[in-house]
XYZ file of C-alpha atoms in Angstrom:
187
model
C 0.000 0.000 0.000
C 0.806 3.153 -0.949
C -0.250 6.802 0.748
C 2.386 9.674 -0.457
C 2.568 12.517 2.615
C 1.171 14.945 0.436
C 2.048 17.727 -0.680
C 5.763 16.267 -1.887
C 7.860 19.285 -2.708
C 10.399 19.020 -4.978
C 12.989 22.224 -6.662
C 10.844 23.684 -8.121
C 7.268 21.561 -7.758
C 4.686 20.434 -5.983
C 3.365 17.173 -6.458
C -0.219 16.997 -5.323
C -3.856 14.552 -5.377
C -5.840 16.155 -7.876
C -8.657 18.372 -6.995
C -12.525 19.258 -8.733
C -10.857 22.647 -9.663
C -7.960 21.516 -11.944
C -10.308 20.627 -14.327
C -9.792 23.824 -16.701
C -6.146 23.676 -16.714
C -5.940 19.618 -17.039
C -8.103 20.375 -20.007
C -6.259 22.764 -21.344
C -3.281 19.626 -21.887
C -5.562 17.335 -22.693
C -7.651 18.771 -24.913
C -4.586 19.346 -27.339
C -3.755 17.229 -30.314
C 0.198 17.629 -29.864
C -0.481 16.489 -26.501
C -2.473 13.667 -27.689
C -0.945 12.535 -30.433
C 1.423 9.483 -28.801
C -1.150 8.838 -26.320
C -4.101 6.181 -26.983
C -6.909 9.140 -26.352
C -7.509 11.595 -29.024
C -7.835 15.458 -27.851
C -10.342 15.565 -24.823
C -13.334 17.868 -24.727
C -13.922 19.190 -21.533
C -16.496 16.413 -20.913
C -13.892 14.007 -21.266
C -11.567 15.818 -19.202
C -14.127 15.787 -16.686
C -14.470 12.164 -16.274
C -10.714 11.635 -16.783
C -10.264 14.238 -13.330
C -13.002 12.280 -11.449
C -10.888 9.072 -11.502
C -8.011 10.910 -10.811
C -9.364 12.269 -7.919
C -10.114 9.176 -6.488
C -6.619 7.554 -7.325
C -4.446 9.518 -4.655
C -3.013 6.394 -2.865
C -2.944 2.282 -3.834
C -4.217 -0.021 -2.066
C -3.713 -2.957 -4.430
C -2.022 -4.145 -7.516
C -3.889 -2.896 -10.784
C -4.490 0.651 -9.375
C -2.879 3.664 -10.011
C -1.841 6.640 -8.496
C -2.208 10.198 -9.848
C -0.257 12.987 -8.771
C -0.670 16.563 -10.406
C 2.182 18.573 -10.670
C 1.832 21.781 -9.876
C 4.836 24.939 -10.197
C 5.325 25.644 -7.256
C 6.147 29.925 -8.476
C 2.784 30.107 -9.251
C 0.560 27.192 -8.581
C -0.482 26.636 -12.089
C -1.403 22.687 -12.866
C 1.086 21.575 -15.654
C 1.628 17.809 -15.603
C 0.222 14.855 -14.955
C 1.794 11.974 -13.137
C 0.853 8.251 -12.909
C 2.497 5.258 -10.944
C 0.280 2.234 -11.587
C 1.235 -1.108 -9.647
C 1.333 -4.105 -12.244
C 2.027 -6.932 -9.718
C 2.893 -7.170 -5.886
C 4.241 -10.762 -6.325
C 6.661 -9.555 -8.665
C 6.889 -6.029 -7.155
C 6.479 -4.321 -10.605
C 5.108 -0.974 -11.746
C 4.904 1.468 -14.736
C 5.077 5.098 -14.496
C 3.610 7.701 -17.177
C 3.705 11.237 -17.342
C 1.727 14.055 -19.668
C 2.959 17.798 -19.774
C 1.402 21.115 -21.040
C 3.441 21.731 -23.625
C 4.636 25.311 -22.540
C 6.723 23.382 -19.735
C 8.391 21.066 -22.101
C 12.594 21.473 -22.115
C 13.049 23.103 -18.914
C 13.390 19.721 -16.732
C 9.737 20.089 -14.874
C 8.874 16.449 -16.059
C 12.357 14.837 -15.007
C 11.842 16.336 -11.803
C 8.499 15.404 -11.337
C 9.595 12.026 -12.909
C 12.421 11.565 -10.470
C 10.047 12.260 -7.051
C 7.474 9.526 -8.905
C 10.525 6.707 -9.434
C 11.173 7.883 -5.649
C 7.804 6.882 -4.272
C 7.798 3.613 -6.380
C 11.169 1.946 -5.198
C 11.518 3.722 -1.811
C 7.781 3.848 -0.310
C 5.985 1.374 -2.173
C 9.069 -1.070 -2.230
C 8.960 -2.082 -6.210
C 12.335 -4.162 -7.316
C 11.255 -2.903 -11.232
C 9.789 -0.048 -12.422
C 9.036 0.194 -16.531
C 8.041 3.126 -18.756
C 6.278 2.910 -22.336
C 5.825 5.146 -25.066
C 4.792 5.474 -29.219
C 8.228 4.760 -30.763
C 7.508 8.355 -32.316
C 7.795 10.021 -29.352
C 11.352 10.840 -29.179
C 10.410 13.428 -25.978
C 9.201 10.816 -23.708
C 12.443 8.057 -24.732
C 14.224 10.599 -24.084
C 13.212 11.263 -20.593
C 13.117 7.825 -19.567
C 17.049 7.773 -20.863
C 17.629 10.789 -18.476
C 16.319 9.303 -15.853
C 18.545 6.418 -16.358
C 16.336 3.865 -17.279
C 17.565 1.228 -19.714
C 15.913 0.696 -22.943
C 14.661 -2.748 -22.937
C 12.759 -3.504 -25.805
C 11.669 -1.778 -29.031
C 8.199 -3.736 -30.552
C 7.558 -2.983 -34.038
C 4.104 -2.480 -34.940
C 3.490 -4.098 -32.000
C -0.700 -1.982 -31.756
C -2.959 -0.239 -34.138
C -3.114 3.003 -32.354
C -5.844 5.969 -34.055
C -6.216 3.629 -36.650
C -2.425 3.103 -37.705
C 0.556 0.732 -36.857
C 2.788 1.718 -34.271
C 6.057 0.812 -32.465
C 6.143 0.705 -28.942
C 9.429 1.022 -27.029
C 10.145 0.088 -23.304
C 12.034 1.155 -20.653
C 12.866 0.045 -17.148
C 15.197 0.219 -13.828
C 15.486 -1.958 -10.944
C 15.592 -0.944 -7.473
C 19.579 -1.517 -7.021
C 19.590 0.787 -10.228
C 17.829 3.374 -8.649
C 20.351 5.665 -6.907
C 18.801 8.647 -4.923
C 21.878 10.288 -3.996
C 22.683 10.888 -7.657
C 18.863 12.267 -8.765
């Protein structure tokens, strides 16, 4: 089980539960096609948004394996909303989890989402006591691979055509660390 001690403060963010009142600014990600466009959900209306924030709301700790737990990221200057975090626990038997993140685009290249990323790897091997941790993403999205390379995990795996995603083929490419991998002192 998992219960972050909320609000975790990072540099420069705050990492948060989501609340009924982030709904304009999640949408204002979401509801973006270059946001969308590696993800498996087209651009959201706000309706969609909606219903995507009410299961976020109710996702701020895990209890078991198959849940997931959403963390907003807020700046912490100004309090605006700009990412979205997820930490979802695949199997306590093998003590396995995937983490996923989604940015406003304005707060791309500045290191916001390694950050964030690098409190979320955090909660996974040091407070919910995973051994692996894996990341996915669209073989396209060079961003995201990119990231996951920062943050030192290992590319394990590159699927071609491995779904039919919007309608077209599309590689998938995997990344992961272990917990002796994981070195805090150096993050």
């Amino acid at each position: 089980m998992l219960r972050p001690d909320y609000p975790i403060t990072t540099e420069r963010l705050i990492l948060r539960p989501f609340r009924s009142d982030d709904l304009d600014a999640l949408n204002a990600f979401q509801s973006r096609s270059d946001v969308a466009r590696y993800l498996y959900w087209g651009p959201r209306s706000r309706a969609e948004s909606a219903a995507a924030l009410a299961k976020r709301i109710h996702s701020s700790t895990l209890q078991k394996e198959g849940q997931f737990l959403a963390i907003a990221v807020e700046l912490a200057s100004t309090g605006q909303l700009i990412g979205d975090l997820n930490l979802e626990y695949l199997s306590a038997e093998h003590r396995q989890g995937e983490v996923g993140f989604v940015f406003h685009p304005d707060f791309h290249g500045k290191g916001f989402a390694a950050e964030a990323a690098t409190a979320l790897l955090r909660l996974g091997f040091e407070e919910l006591g995973l051994h692996r941790i894996i990341g996915r993403c669209d073989g396209r999205n060079t961003a995201s691979a990119t990231l996951m390379e920062r943050l030192g995990m290992r590319k394990e795996a590159h699927l071609r055509e491995n779904e039919v995603v919007k309608g077209e083929w599309t590689d998938e490419i995997i990344f992961a660390m272990l917990e002796d991998e994981w070195k805090p002192d150096q993050r």
